[in-house]
mmCIF file with all atom_site columns, C-alpha atoms in Angstrom:
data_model
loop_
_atom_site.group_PDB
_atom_site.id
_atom_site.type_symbol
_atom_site.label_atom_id
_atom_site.label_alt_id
_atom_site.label_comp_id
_atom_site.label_asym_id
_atom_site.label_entity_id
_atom_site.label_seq_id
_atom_site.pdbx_PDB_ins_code
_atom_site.Cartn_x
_atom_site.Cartn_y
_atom_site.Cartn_z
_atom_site.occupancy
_atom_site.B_iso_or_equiv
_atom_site.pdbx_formal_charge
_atom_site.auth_seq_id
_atom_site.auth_comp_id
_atom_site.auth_asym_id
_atom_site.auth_atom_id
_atom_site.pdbx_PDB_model_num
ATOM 1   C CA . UNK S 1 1   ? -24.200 4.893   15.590  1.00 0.00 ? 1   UNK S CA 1
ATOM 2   C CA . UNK S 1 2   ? -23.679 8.489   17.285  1.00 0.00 ? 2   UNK S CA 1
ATOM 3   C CA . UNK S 1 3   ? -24.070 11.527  15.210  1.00 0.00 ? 3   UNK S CA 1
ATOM 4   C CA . UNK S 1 4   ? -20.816 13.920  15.290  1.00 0.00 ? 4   UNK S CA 1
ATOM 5   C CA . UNK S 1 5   ? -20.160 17.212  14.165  1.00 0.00 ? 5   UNK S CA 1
ATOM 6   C CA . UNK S 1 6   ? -20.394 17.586  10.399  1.00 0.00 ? 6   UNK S CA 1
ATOM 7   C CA . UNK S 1 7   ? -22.869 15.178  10.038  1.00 0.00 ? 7   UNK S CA 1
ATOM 8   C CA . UNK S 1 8   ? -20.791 11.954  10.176  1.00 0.00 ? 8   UNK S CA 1
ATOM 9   C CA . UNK S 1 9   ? -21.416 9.381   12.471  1.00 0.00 ? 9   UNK S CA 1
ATOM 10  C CA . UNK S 1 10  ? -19.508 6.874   14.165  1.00 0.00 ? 10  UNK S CA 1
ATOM 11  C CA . UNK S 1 11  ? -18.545 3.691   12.106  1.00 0.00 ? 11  UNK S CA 1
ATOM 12  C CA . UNK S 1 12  ? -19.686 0.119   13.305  1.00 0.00 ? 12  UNK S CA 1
ATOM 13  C CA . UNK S 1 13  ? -17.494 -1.724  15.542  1.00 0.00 ? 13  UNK S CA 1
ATOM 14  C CA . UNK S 1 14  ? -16.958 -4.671  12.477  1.00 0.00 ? 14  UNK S CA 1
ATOM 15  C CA . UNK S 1 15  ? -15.850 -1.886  10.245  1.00 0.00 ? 15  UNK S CA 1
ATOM 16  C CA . UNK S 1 16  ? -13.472 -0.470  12.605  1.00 0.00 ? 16  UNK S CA 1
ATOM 17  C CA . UNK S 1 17  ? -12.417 -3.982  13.036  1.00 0.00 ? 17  UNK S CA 1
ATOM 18  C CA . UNK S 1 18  ? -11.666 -4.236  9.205   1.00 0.00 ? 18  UNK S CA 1
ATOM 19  C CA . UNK S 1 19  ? -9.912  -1.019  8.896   1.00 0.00 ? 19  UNK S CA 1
ATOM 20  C CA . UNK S 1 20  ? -7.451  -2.293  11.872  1.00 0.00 ? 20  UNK S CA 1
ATOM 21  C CA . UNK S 1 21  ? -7.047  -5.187  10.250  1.00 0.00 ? 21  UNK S CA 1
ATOM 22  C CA . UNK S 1 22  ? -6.276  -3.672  6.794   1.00 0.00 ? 22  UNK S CA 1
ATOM 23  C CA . UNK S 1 23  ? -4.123  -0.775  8.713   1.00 0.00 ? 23  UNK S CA 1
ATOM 24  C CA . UNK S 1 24  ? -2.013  -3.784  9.924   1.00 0.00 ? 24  UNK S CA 1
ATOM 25  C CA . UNK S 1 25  ? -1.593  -5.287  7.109   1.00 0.00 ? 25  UNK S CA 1
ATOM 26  C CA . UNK S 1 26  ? -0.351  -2.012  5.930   1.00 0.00 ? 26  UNK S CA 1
ATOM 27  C CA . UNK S 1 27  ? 1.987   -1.734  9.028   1.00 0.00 ? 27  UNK S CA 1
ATOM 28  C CA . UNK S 1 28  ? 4.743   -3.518  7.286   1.00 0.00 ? 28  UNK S CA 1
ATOM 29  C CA . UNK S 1 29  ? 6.911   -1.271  5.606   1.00 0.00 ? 29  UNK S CA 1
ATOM 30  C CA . UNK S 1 30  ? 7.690   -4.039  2.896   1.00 0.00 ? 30  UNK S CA 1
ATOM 31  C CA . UNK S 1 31  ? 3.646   -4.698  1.998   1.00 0.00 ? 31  UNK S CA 1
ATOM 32  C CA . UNK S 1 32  ? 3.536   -0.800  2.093   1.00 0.00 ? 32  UNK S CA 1
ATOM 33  C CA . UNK S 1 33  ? 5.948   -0.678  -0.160  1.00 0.00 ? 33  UNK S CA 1
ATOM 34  C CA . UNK S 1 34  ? 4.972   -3.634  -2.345  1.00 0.00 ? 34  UNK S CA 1
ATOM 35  C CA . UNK S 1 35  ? 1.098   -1.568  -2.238  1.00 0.00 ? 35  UNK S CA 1
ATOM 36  C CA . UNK S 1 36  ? 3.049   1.354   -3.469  1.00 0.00 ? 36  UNK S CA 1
ATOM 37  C CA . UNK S 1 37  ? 4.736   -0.190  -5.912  1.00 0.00 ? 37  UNK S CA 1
ATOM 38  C CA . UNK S 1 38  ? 1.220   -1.611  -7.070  1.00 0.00 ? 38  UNK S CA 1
ATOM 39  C CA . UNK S 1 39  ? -0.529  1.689   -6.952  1.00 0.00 ? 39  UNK S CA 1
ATOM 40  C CA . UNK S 1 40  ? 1.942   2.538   -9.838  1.00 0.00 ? 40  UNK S CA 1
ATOM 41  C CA . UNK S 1 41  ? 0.532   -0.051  -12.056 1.00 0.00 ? 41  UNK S CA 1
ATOM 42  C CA . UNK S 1 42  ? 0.961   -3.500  -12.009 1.00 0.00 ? 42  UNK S CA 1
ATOM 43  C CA . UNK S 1 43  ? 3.807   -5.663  -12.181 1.00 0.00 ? 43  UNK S CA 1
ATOM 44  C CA . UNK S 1 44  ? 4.528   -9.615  -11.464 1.00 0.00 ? 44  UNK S CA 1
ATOM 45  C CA . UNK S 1 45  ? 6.384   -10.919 -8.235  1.00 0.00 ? 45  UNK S CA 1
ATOM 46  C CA . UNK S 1 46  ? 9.775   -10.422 -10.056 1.00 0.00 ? 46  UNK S CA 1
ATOM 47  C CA . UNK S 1 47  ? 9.952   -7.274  -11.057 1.00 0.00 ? 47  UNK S CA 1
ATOM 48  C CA . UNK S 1 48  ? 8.278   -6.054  -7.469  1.00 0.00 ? 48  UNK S CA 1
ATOM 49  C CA . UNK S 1 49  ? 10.932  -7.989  -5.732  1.00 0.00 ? 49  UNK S CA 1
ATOM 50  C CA . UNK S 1 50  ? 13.929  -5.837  -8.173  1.00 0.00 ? 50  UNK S CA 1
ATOM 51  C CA . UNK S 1 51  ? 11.450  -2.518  -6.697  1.00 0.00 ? 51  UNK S CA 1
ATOM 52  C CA . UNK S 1 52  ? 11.302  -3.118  -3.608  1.00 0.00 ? 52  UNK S CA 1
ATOM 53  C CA . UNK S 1 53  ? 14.609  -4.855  -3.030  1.00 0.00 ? 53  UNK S CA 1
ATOM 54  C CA . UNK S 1 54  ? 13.167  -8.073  -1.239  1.00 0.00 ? 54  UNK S CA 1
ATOM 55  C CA . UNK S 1 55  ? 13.852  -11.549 -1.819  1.00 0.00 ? 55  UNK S CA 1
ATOM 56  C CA . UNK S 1 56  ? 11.327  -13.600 -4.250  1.00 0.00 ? 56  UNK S CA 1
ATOM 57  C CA . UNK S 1 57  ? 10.263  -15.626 -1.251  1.00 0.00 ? 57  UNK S CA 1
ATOM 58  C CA . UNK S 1 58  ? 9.313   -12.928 0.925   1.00 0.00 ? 58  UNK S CA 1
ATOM 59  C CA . UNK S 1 59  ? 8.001   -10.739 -1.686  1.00 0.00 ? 59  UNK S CA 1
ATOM 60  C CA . UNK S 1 60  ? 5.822   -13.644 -2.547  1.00 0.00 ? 60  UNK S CA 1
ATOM 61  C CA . UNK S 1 61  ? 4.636   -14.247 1.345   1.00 0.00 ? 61  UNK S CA 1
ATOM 62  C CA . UNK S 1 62  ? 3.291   -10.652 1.256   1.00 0.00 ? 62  UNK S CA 1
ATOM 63  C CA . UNK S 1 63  ? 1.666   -10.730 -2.056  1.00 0.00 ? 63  UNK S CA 1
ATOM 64  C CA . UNK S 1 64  ? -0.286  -14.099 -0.340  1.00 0.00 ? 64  UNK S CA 1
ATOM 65  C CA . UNK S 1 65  ? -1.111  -12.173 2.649   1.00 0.00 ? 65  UNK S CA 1
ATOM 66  C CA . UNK S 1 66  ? -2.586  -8.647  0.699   1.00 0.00 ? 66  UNK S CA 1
ATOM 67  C CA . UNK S 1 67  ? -4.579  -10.911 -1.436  1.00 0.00 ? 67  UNK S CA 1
ATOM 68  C CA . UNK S 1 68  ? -6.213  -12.930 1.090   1.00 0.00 ? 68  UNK S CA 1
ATOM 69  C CA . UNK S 1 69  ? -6.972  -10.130 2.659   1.00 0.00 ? 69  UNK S CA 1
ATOM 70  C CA . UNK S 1 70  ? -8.227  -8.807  -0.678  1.00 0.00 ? 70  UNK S CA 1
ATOM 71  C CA . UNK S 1 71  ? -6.485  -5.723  -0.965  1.00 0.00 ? 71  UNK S CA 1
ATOM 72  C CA . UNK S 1 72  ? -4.361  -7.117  -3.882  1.00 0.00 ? 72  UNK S CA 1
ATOM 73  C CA . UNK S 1 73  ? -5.641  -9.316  -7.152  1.00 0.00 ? 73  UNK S CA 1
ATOM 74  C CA . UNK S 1 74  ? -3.726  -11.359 -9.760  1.00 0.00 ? 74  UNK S CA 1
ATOM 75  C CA . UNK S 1 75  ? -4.313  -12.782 -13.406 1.00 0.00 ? 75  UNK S CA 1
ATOM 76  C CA . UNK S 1 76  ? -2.418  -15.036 -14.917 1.00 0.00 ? 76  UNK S CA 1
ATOM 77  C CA . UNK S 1 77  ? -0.456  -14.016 -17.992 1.00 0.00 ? 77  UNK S CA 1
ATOM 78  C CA . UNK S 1 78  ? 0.903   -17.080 -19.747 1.00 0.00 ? 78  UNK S CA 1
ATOM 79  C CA . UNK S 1 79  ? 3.518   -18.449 -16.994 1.00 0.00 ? 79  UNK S CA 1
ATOM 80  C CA . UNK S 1 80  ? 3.552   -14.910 -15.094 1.00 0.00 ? 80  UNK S CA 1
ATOM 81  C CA . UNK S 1 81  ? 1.256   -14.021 -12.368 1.00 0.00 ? 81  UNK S CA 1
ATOM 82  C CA . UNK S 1 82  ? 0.696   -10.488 -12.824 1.00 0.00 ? 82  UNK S CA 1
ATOM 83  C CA . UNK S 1 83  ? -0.591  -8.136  -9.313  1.00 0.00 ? 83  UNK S CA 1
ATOM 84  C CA . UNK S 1 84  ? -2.349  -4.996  -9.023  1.00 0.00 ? 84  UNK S CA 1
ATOM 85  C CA . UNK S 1 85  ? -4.889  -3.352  -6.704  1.00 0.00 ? 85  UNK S CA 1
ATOM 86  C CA . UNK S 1 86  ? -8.769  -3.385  -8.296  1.00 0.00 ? 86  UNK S CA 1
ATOM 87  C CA . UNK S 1 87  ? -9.643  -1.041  -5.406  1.00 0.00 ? 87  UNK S CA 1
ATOM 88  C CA . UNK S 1 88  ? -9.046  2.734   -6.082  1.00 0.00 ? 88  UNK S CA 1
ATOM 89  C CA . UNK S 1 89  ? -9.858  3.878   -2.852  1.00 0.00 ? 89  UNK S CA 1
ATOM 90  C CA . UNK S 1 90  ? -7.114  1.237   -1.172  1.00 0.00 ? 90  UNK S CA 1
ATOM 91  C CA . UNK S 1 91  ? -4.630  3.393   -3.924  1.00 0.00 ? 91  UNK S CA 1
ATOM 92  C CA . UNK S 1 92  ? -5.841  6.526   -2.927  1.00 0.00 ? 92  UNK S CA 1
ATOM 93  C CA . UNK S 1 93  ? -5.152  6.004   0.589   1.00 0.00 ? 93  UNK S CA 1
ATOM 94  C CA . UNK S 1 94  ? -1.994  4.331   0.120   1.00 0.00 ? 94  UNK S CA 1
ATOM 95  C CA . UNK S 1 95  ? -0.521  7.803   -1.762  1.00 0.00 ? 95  UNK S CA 1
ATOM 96  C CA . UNK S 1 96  ? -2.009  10.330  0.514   1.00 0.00 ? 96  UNK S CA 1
ATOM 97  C CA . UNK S 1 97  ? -0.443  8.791   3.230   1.00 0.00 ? 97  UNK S CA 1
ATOM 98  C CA . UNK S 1 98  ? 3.059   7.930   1.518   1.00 0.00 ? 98  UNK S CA 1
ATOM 99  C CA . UNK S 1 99  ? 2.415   11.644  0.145   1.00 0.00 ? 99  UNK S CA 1
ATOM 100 C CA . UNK S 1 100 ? 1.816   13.798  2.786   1.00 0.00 ? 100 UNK S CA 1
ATOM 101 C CA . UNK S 1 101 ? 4.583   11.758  4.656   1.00 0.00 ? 101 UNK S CA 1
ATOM 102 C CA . UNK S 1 102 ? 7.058   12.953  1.718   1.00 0.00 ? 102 UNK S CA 1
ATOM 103 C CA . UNK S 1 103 ? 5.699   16.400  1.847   1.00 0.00 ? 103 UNK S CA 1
ATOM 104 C CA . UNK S 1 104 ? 6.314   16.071  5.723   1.00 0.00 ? 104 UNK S CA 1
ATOM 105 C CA . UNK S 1 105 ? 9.987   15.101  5.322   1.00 0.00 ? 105 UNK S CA 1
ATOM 106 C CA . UNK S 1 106 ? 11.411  17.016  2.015   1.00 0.00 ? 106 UNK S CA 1
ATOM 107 C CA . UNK S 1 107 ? 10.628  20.616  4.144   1.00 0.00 ? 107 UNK S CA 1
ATOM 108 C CA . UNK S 1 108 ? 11.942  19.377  7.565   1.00 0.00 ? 108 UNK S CA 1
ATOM 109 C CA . UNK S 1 109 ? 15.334  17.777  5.625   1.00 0.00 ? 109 UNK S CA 1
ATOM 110 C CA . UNK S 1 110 ? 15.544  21.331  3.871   1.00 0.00 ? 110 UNK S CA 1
ATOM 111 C CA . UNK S 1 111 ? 14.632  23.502  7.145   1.00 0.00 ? 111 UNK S CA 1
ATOM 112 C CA . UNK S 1 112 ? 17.488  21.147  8.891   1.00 0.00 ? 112 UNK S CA 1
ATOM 113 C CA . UNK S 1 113 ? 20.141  21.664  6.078   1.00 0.00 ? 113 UNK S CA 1
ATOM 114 C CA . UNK S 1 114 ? 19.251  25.517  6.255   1.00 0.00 ? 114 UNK S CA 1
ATOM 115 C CA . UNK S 1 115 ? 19.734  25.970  10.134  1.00 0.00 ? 115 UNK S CA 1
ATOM 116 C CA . UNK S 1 116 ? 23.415  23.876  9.334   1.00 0.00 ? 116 UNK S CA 1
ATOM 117 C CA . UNK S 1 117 ? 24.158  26.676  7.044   1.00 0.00 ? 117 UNK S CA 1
ATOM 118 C CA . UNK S 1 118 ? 24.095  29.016  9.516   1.00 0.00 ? 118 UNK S CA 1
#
């Protein structure tokens, strides 16, 4: 493991594997959504299928894949399987990038509808 600037080093080649495999999981924009949704609080496969605006089926197929992969966990609640994500720093990711994305957007929509003003 080199030593960089700043003191970090370089990260195994397994845990780069992992992160590429979790960053592809996360390449979907409907299991990005469905981990936003999640970072909210947690809901069942219903009510994330209404948020998201994906069928039950589908919504369900991702949901399978995120918690084999163990990004997302379930409990059962009577007849409802209820998800959310146990892993805070999966969240935190998952709204700095969504947020700085926004942030990215909102001033370039606004600098483009200022310049049509002109």
């Amino acid at each position: 493991m080199a030593t960089l600037a700043g003191g970090f080093g370089d990260p195994s080649v397994e845990v780069l594997t992992e992160a590429a495999a979790v960053f592809g999981l996360l390449a979907s924009s409907a299991r990005l959504h469905i981990m936003w949704a999640l970072s909210q609080g947690e809901s069942d496969v219903t009510h994330l299928a209404d948020r998201v605006g994906g069928a039950l089926p589908a919504v369900s197929q991702h949901l399978a894949k995120l918690k084999l992969a163990g990004l997302v966990r379930s409990r059962r609640e009577g007849r409802r399987q209820i998800y959310y994500v146990d892993d805070p720093d999966i969240v935190t990711v998952v709204r700095v990038m969504v947020g700085q994305l926004t942030a990215r957007t909102v001033p370039a929509a606004a600098h483009s509808a200022a310049a049509l003003s002109f």
